mmCIF file of C-alpha atoms in Angstrom:
data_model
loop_
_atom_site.group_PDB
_atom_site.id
_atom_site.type_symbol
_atom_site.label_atom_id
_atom_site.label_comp_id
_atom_site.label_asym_id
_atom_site.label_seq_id
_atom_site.Cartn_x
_atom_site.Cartn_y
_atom_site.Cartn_z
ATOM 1 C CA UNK A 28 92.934 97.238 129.485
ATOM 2 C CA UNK A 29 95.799 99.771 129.025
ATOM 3 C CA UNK A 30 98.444 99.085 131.751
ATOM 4 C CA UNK A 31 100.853 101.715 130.902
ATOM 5 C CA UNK A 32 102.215 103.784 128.227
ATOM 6 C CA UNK A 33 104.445 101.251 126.906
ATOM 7 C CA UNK A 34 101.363 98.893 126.653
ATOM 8 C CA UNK A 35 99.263 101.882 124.802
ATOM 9 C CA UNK A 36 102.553 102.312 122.301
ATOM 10 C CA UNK A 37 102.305 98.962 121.132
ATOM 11 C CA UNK A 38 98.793 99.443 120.373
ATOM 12 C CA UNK A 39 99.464 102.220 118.298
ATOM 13 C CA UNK A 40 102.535 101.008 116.831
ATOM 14 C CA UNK A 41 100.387 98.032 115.620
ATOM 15 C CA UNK A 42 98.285 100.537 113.590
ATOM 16 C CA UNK A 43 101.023 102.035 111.712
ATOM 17 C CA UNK A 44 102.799 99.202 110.921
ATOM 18 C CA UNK A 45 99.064 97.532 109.122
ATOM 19 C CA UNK A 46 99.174 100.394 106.828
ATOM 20 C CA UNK A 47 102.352 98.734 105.410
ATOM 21 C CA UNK A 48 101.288 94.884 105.810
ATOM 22 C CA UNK A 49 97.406 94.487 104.599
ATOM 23 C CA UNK A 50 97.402 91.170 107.149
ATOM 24 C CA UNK A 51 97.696 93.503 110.382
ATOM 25 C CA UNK A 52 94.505 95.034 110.759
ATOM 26 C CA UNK A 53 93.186 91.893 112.171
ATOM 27 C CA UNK A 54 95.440 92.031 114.788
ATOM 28 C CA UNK A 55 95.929 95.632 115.427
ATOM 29 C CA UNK A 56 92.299 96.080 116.278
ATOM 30 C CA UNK A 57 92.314 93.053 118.744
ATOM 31 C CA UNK A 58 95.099 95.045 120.531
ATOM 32 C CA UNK A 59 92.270 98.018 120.400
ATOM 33 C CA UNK A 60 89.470 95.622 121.789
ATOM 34 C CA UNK A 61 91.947 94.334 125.038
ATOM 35 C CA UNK A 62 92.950 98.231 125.464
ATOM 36 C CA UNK A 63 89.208 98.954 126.029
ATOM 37 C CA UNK A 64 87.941 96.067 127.502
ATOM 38 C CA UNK A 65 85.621 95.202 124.562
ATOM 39 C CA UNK A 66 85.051 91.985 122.756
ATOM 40 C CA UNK A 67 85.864 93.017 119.415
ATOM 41 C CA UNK A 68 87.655 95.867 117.277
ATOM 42 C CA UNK A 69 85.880 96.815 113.848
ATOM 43 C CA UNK A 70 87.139 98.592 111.033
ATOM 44 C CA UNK A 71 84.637 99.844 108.492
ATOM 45 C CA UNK A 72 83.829 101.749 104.858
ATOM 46 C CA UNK A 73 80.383 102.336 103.964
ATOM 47 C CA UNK A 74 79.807 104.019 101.051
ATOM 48 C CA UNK A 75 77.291 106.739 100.293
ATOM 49 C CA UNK A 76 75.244 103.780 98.473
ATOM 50 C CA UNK A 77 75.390 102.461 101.571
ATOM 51 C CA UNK A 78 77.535 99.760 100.718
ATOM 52 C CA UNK A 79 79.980 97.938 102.831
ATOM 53 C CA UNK A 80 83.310 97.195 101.078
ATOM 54 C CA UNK A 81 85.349 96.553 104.293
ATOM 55 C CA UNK A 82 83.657 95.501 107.647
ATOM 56 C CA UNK A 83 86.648 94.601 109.493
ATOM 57 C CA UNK A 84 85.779 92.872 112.893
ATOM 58 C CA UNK A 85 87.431 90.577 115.494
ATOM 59 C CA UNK A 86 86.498 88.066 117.558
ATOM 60 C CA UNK A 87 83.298 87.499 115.976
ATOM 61 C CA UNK A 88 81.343 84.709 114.741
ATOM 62 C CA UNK A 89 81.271 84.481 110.612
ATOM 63 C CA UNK A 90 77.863 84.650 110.125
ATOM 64 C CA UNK A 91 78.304 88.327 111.843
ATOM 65 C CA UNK A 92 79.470 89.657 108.798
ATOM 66 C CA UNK A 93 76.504 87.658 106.320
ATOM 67 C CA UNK A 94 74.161 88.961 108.783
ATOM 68 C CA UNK A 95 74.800 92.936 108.794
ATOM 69 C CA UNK A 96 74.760 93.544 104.938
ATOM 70 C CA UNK A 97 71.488 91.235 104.905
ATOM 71 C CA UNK A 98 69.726 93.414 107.821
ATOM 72 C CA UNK A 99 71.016 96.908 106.025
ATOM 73 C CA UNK A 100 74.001 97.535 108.758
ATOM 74 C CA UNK A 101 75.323 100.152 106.124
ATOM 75 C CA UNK A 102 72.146 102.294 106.034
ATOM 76 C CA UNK A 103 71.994 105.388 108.490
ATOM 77 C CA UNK A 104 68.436 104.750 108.157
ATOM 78 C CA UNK A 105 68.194 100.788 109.611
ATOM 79 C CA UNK A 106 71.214 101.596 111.896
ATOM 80 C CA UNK A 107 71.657 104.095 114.222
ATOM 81 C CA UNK A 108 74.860 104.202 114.863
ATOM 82 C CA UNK A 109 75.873 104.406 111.547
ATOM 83 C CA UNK A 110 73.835 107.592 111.107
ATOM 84 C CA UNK A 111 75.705 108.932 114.002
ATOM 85 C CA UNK A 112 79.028 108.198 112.712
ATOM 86 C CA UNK A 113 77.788 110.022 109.843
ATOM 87 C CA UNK A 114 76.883 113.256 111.848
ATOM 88 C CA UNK A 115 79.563 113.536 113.863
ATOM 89 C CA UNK A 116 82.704 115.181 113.544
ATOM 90 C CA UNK A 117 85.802 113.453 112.790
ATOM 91 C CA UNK A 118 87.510 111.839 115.574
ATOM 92 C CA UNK A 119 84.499 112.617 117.776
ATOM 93 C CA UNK A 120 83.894 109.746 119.894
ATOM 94 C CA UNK A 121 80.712 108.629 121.017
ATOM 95 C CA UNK A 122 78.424 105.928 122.389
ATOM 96 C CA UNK A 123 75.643 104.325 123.012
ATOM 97 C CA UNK A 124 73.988 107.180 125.324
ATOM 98 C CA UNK A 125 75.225 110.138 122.917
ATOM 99 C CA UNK A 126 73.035 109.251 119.954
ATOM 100 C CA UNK A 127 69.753 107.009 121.687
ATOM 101 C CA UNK A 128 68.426 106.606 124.557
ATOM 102 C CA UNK A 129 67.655 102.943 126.790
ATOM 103 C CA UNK A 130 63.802 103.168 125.943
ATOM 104 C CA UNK A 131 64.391 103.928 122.120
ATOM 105 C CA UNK A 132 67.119 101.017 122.322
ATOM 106 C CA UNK A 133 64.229 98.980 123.606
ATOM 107 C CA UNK A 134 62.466 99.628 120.968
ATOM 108 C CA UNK A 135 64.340 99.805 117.624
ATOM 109 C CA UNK A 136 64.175 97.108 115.303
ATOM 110 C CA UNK A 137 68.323 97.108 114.817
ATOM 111 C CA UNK A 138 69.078 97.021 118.169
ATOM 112 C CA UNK A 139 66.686 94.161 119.166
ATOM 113 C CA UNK A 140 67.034 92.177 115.809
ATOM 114 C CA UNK A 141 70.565 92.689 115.279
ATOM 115 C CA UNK A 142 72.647 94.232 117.599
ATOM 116 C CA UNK A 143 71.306 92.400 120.674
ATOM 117 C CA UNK A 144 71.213 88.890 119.141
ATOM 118 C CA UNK A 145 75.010 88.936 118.299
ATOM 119 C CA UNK A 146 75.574 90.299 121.813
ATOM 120 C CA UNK A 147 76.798 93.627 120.649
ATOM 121 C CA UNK A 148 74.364 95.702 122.244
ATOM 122 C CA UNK A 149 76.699 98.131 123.163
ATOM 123 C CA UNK A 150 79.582 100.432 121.098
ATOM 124 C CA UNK A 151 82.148 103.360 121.509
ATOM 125 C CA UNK A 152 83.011 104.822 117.607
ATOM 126 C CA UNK A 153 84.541 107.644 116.091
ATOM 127 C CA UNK A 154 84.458 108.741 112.233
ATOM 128 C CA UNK A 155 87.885 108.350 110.721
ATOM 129 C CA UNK A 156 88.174 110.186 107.486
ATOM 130 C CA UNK A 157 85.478 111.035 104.880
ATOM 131 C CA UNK A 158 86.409 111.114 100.826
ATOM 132 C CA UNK A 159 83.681 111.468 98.320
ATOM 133 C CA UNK A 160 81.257 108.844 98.636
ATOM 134 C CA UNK A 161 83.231 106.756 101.342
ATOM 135 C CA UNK A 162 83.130 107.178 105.424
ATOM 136 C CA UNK A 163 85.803 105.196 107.440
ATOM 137 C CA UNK A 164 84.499 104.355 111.194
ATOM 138 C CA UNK A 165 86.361 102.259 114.296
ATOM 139 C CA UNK A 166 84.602 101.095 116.881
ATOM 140 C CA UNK A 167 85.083 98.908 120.075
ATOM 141 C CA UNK A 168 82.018 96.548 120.345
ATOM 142 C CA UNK A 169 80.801 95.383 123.680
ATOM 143 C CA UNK A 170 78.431 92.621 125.062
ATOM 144 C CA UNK A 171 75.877 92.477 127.249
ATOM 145 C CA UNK A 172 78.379 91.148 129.768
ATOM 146 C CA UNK A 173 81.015 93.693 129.544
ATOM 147 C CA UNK A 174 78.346 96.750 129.419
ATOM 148 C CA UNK A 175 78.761 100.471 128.223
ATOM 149 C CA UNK A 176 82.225 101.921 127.694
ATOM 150 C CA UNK A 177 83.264 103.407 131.490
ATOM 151 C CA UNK A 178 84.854 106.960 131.445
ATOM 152 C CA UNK A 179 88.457 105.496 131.217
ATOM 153 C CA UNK A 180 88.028 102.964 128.586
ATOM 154 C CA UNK A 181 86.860 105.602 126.614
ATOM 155 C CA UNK A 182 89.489 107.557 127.497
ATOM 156 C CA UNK A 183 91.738 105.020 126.189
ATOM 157 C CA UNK A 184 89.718 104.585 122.990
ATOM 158 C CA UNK A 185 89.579 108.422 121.842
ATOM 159 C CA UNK A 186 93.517 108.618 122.663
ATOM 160 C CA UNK A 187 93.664 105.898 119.773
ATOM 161 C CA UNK A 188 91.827 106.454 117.293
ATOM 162 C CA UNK A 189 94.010 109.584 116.121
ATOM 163 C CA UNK A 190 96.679 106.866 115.056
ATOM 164 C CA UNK A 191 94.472 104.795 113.443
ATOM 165 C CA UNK A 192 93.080 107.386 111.469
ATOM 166 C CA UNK A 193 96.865 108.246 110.120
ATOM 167 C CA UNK A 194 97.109 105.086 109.327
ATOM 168 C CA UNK A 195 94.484 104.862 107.419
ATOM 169 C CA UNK A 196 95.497 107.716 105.626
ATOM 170 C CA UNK A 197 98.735 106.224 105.013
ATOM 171 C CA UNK A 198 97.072 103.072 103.450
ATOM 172 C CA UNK A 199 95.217 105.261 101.370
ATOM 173 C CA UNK A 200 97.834 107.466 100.032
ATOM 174 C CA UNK A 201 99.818 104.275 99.295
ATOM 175 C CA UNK A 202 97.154 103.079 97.392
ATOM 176 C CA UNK A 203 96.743 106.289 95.316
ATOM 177 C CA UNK A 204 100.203 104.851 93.563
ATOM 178 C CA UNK A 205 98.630 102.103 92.015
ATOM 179 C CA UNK A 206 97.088 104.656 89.415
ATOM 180 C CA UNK A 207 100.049 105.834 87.979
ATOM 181 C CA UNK A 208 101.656 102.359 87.934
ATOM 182 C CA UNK A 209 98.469 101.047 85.628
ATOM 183 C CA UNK A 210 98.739 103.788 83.486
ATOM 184 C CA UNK A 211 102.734 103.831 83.286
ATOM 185 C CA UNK A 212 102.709 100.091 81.878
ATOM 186 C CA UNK A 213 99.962 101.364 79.241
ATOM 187 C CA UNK A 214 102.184 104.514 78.336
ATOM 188 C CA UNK A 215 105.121 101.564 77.624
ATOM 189 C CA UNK A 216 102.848 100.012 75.355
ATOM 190 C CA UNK A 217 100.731 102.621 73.475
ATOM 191 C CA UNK A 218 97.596 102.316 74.719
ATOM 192 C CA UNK A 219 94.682 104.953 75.541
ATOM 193 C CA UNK A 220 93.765 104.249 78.633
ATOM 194 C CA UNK A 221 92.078 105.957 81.479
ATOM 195 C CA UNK A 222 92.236 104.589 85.158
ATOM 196 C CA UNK A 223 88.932 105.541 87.097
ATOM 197 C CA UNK A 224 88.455 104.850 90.672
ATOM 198 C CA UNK A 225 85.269 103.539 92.367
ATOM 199 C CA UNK A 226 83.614 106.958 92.007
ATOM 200 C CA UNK A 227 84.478 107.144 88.448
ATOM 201 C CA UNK A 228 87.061 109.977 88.848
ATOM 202 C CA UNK A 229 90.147 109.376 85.856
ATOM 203 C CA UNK A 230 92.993 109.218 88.600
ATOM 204 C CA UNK A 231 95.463 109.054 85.394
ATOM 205 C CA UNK A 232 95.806 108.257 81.957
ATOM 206 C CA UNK A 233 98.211 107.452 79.075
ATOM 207 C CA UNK A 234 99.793 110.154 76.732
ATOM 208 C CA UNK A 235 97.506 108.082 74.139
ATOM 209 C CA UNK A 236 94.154 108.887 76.231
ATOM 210 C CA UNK A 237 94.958 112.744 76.343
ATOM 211 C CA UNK A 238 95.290 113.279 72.728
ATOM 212 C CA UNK A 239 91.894 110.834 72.152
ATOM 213 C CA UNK A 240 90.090 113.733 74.447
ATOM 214 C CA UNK A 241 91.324 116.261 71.956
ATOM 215 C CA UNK A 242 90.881 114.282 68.606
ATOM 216 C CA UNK A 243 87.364 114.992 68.396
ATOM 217 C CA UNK A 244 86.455 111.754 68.466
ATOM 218 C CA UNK A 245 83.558 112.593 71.482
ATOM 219 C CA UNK A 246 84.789 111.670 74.174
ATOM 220 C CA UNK A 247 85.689 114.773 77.351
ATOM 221 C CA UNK A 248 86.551 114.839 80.494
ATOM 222 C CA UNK A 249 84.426 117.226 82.862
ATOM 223 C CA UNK A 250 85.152 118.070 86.627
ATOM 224 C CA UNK A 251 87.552 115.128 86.564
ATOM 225 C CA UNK A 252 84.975 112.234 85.123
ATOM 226 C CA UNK A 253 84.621 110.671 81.350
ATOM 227 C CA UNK A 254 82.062 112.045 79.465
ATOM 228 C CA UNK A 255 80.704 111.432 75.743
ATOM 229 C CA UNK A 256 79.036 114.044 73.853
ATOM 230 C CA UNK A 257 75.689 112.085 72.754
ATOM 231 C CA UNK A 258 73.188 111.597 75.893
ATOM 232 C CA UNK A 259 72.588 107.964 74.698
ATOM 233 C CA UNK A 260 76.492 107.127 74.801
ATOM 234 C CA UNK A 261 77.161 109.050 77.962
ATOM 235 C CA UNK A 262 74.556 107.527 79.800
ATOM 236 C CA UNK A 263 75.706 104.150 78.228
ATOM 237 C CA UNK A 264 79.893 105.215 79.374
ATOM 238 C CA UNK A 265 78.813 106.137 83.273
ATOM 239 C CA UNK A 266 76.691 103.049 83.318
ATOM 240 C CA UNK A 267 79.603 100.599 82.088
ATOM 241 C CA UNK A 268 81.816 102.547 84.573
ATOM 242 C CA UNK A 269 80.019 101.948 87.881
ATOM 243 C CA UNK A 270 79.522 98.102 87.001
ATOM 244 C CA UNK A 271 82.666 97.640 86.515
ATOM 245 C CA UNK A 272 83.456 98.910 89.931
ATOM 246 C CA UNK A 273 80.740 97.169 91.299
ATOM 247 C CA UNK A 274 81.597 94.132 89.589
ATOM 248 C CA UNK A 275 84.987 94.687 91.982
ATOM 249 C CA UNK A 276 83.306 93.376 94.934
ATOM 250 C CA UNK A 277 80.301 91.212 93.539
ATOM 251 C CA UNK A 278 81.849 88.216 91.367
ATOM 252 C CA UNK A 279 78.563 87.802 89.253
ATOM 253 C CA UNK A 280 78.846 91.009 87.751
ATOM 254 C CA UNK A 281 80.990 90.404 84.210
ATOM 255 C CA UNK A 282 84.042 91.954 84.536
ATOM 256 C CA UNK A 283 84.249 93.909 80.853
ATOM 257 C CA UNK A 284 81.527 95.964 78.851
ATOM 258 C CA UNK A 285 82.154 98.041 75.878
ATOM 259 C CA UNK A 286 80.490 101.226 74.608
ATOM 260 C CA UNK A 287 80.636 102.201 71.303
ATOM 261 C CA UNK A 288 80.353 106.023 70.658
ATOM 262 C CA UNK A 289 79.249 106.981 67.464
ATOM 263 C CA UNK A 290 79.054 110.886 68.338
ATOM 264 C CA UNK A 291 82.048 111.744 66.697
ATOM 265 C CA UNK A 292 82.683 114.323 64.271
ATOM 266 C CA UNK A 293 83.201 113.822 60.290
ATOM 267 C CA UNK A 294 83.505 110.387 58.898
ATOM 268 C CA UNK A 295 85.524 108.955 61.674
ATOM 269 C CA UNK A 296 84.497 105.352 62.799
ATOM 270 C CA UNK A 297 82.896 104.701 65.987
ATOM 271 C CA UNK A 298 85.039 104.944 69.310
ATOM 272 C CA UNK A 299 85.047 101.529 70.411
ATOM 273 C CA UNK A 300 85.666 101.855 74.716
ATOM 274 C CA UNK A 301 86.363 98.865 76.794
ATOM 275 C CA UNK A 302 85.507 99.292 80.168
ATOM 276 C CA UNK A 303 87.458 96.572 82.708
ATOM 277 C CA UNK A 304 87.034 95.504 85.969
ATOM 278 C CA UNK A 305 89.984 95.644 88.650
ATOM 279 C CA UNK A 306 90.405 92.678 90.835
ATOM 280 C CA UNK A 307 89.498 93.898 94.584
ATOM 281 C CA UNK A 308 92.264 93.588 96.712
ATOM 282 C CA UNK A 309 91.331 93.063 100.573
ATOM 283 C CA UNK A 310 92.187 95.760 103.424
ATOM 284 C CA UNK A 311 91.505 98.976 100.518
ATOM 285 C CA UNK A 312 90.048 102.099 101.935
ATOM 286 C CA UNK A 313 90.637 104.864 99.406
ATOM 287 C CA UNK A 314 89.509 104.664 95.941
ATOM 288 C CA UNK A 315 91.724 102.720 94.399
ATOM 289 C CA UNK A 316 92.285 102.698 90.622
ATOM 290 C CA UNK A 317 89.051 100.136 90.115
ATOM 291 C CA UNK A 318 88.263 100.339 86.449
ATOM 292 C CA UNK A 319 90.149 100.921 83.169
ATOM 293 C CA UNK A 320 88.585 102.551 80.301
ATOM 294 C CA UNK A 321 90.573 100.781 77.428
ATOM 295 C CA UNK A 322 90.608 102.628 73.447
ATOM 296 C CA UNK A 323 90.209 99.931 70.747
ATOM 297 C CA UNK A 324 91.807 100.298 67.410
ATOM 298 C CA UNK A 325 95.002 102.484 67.924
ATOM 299 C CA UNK A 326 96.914 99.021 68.781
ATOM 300 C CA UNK A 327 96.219 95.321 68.015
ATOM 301 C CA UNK A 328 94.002 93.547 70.146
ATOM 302 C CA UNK A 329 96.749 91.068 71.083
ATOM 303 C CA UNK A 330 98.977 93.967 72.532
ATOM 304 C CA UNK A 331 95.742 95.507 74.235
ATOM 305 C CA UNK A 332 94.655 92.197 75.768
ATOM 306 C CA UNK A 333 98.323 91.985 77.319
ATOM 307 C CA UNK A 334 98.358 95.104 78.808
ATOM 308 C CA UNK A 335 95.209 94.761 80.464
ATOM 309 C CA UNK A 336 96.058 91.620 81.940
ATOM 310 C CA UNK A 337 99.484 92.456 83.639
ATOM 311 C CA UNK A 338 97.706 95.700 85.391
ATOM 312 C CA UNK A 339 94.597 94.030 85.982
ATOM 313 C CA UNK A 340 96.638 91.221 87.798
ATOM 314 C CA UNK A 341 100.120 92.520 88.619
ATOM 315 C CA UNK A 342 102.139 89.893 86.392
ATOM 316 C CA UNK A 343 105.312 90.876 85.725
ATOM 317 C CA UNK A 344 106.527 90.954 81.919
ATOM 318 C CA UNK A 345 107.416 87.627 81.772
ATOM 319 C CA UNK A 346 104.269 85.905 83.595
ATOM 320 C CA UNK A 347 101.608 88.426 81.105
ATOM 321 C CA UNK A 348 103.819 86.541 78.215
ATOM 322 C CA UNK A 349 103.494 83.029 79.250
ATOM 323 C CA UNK A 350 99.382 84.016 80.056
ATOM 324 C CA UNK A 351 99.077 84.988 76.397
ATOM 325 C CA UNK A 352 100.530 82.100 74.985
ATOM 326 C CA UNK A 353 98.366 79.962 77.148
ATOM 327 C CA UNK A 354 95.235 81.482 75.999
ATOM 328 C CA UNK A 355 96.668 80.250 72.302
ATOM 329 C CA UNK A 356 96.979 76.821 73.454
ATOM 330 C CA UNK A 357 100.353 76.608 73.450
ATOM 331 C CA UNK A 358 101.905 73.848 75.812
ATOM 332 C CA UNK A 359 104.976 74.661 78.503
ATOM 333 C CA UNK A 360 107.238 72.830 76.274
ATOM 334 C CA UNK A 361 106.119 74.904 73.489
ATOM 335 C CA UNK A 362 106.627 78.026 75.468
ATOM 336 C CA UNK A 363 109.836 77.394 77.370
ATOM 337 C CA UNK A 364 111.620 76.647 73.477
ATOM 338 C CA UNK A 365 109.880 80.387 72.576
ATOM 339 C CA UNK A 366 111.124 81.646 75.250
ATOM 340 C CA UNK A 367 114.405 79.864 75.606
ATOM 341 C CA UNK A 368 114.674 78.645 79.302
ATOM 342 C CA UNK A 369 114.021 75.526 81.262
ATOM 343 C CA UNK A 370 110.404 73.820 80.700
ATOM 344 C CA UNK A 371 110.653 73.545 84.864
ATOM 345 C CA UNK A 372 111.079 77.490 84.848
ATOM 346 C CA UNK A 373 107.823 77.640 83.167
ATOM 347 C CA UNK A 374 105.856 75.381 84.923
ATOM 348 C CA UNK A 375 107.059 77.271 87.710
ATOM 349 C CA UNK A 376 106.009 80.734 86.668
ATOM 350 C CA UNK A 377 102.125 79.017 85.560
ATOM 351 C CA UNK A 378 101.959 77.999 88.781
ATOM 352 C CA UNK A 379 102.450 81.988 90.157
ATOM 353 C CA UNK A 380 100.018 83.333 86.967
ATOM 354 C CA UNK A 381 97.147 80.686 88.062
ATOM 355 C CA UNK A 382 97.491 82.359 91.617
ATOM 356 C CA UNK A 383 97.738 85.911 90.943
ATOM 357 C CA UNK A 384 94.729 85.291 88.742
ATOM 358 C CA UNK A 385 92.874 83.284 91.144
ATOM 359 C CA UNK A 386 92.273 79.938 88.958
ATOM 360 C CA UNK A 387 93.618 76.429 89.787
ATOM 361 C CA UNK A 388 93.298 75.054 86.334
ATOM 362 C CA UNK A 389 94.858 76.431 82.786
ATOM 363 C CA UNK A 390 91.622 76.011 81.652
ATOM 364 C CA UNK A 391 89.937 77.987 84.063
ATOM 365 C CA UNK A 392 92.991 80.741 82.969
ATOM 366 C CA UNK A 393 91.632 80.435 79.281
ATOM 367 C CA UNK A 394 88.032 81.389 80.510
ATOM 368 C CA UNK A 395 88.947 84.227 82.499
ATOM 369 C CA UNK A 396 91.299 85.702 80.193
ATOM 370 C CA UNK A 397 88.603 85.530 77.334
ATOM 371 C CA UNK A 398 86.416 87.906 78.989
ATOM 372 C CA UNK A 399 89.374 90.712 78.397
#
């Protein structure tokens, strides 16, 4: 519990300071769960597909999390205190006896399947922010043991969540860089390219992109979403769009599709799109640039393939070189004499590509670079 105000400072302090450092969430909504006298803190985003893209929650078995996207724990209609997070206002907190009563506890299928067989029968929320298609909730969980929130715990709880909704908001307007850092390394290279977010809204775009929107070519951009002029190819554009941003949190989903548009005007070839995948990082609660919407035949595939690997995976100059001449097959000997430093120096930097990409083998590089 909250001994004094020094004690509720560092709570709040721990807040701001996770919306610089991704890693402090964890620990910033412990401090929440010992201010209220709850087991565990949570941090979550459901989407309006009900999805769950970040269920942060502490002190909590692992098969918590398994167990709430199998039972539905996103859908206002399976959980009820997601559909009063939904209806209420923002920063209005409630609980338990605001939104259902014991007997209709008793009864409903979340409560007794769920909720009551992780011993978290009982919960104090409030509704962070709301962005198109995204809610952001905290909540103190309790068990059985520890009981409903008392008047002064929840107290405690409302006089926190304000800070942890700016820094939320923080997060998310840090976030909202990334866009114009994607499409700033395609401007330096010549490239059309569009960065989309999760909702498919273009968050920016090269010099290259704008004058494709205006070459005729049919491709538009309507209430701040790609569009192609033939039904067939703009139903075949949106679809490649929200796999790719689904394919940000579900591995199994292949991380590039192309569309080719053949609606364009005169004698002009087809518009060849490639639509890419964004790694997810963790600890993201805006939308994010997700997906990259990539113009073939205005550059060589070689410089294309380049450019979509450094934003896709933050490499610096350097490390997107070294990737590209390991798709070739080229050895680090081979590579350190191209590039005229130390074979150690490259081994080095392959060791920091494999990472950032997420493969422990150069062949396993090879494979995932091929599907750019």
């Amino acid at each position: 519990m909250i001994t004094n105000n020094e004690h509720l400072l560092t709570v709040t302090d721990a807040f701001h300071a996770a919306a610089f450092d991704r890693g402090g969430w964890h620990e910033a909504l412990d401090g929440l769960a010992k201010a209220t006298g709850s087991q565990s803190g949570e941090l979550i985003c459901i989407g309006d597909d009900m999805s769950v893209p970040i269920n942060i929650v502490t002190d909590i078995d692992p098969g918590f999390h398994p167990a709430f996207i199998e039972c539905g724990g996103g859908d206002p209609r399976v959980n009820p205190r997601v559909a009063a997070g939904m209806r209420a206002p923002l920063l209005k907190v409630v609980a338990e006896s605001d939104f259902i009563t014991p007997d209709e506890c008793d009864r409903h299928p979340h409560y007794q399947e769920f909720a009551r067989a992780w011993d978290v029968p009982y919960i104090c929320l409030a509704t962070l922010d709301r962005t198109p298609g995204m809610l952001v909730g905290l909540a103190a969980l309790r068990n059985h043991r520890q009981g409903h929130i008392t008047p002064q715990q929840r107290e405690v709880f409302a006089s926190i969540a304000p800070h942890v909704r700016a820094a939320v908001r923080t997060h998310e307007m840090l976030e909202d860089n990334g866009a114009s850092i994607v499409a700033g390394a395609m401007e330096a290279l010549s490239i059309p390219v569009f960065v989309c977010d999760r909702a498919g809204v273009v968050r920016a775009h090269s010099p290259e992109a704008e004058s494709l929107l205006s070459a005729g070519r049919g491709l538009l951009m309507k209430e701040g979403r790609l569009h192609a002029q033939g039904l067939v190819e703009n139903r075949a554009l949106a679809d490649a769009i929200a796999a790719a941003a689904l394919g940000c949190t579900k591995p199994e989903v292949p991380m590039l599709r192309t569309v080719v548009m053949h609606s364009g005007r005169g004698t002009a070839p087809p518009l060849v799109l490639d639509v890419v995948a964004l790694p997810r990082r963790d600890y993201e609660f805006s939308f994010a640039p997700r997906v990259l919407v990539v113009a073939r035949g205005m550059r060589g595939t070689s410089g294309r393939r380049a450019a979509i690997v450094q934003a896709a995976y933050a490499l610096t100059a350097a490390e997107t070189d070294i990737a590209m001449q390991l798709t070739k097959g080229r050895t680090a000997e081979a590579i350190a004499a191209s590039r005229n430093v130390a074979t150690g120096t490259v081994r080095a930097q392959i060791k920091a590509v494999l990472a950032k990409i997420g493969v422990s083998r150069q062949i396993e590089l090879v494979a995932r670079l091929g599907e750019l």
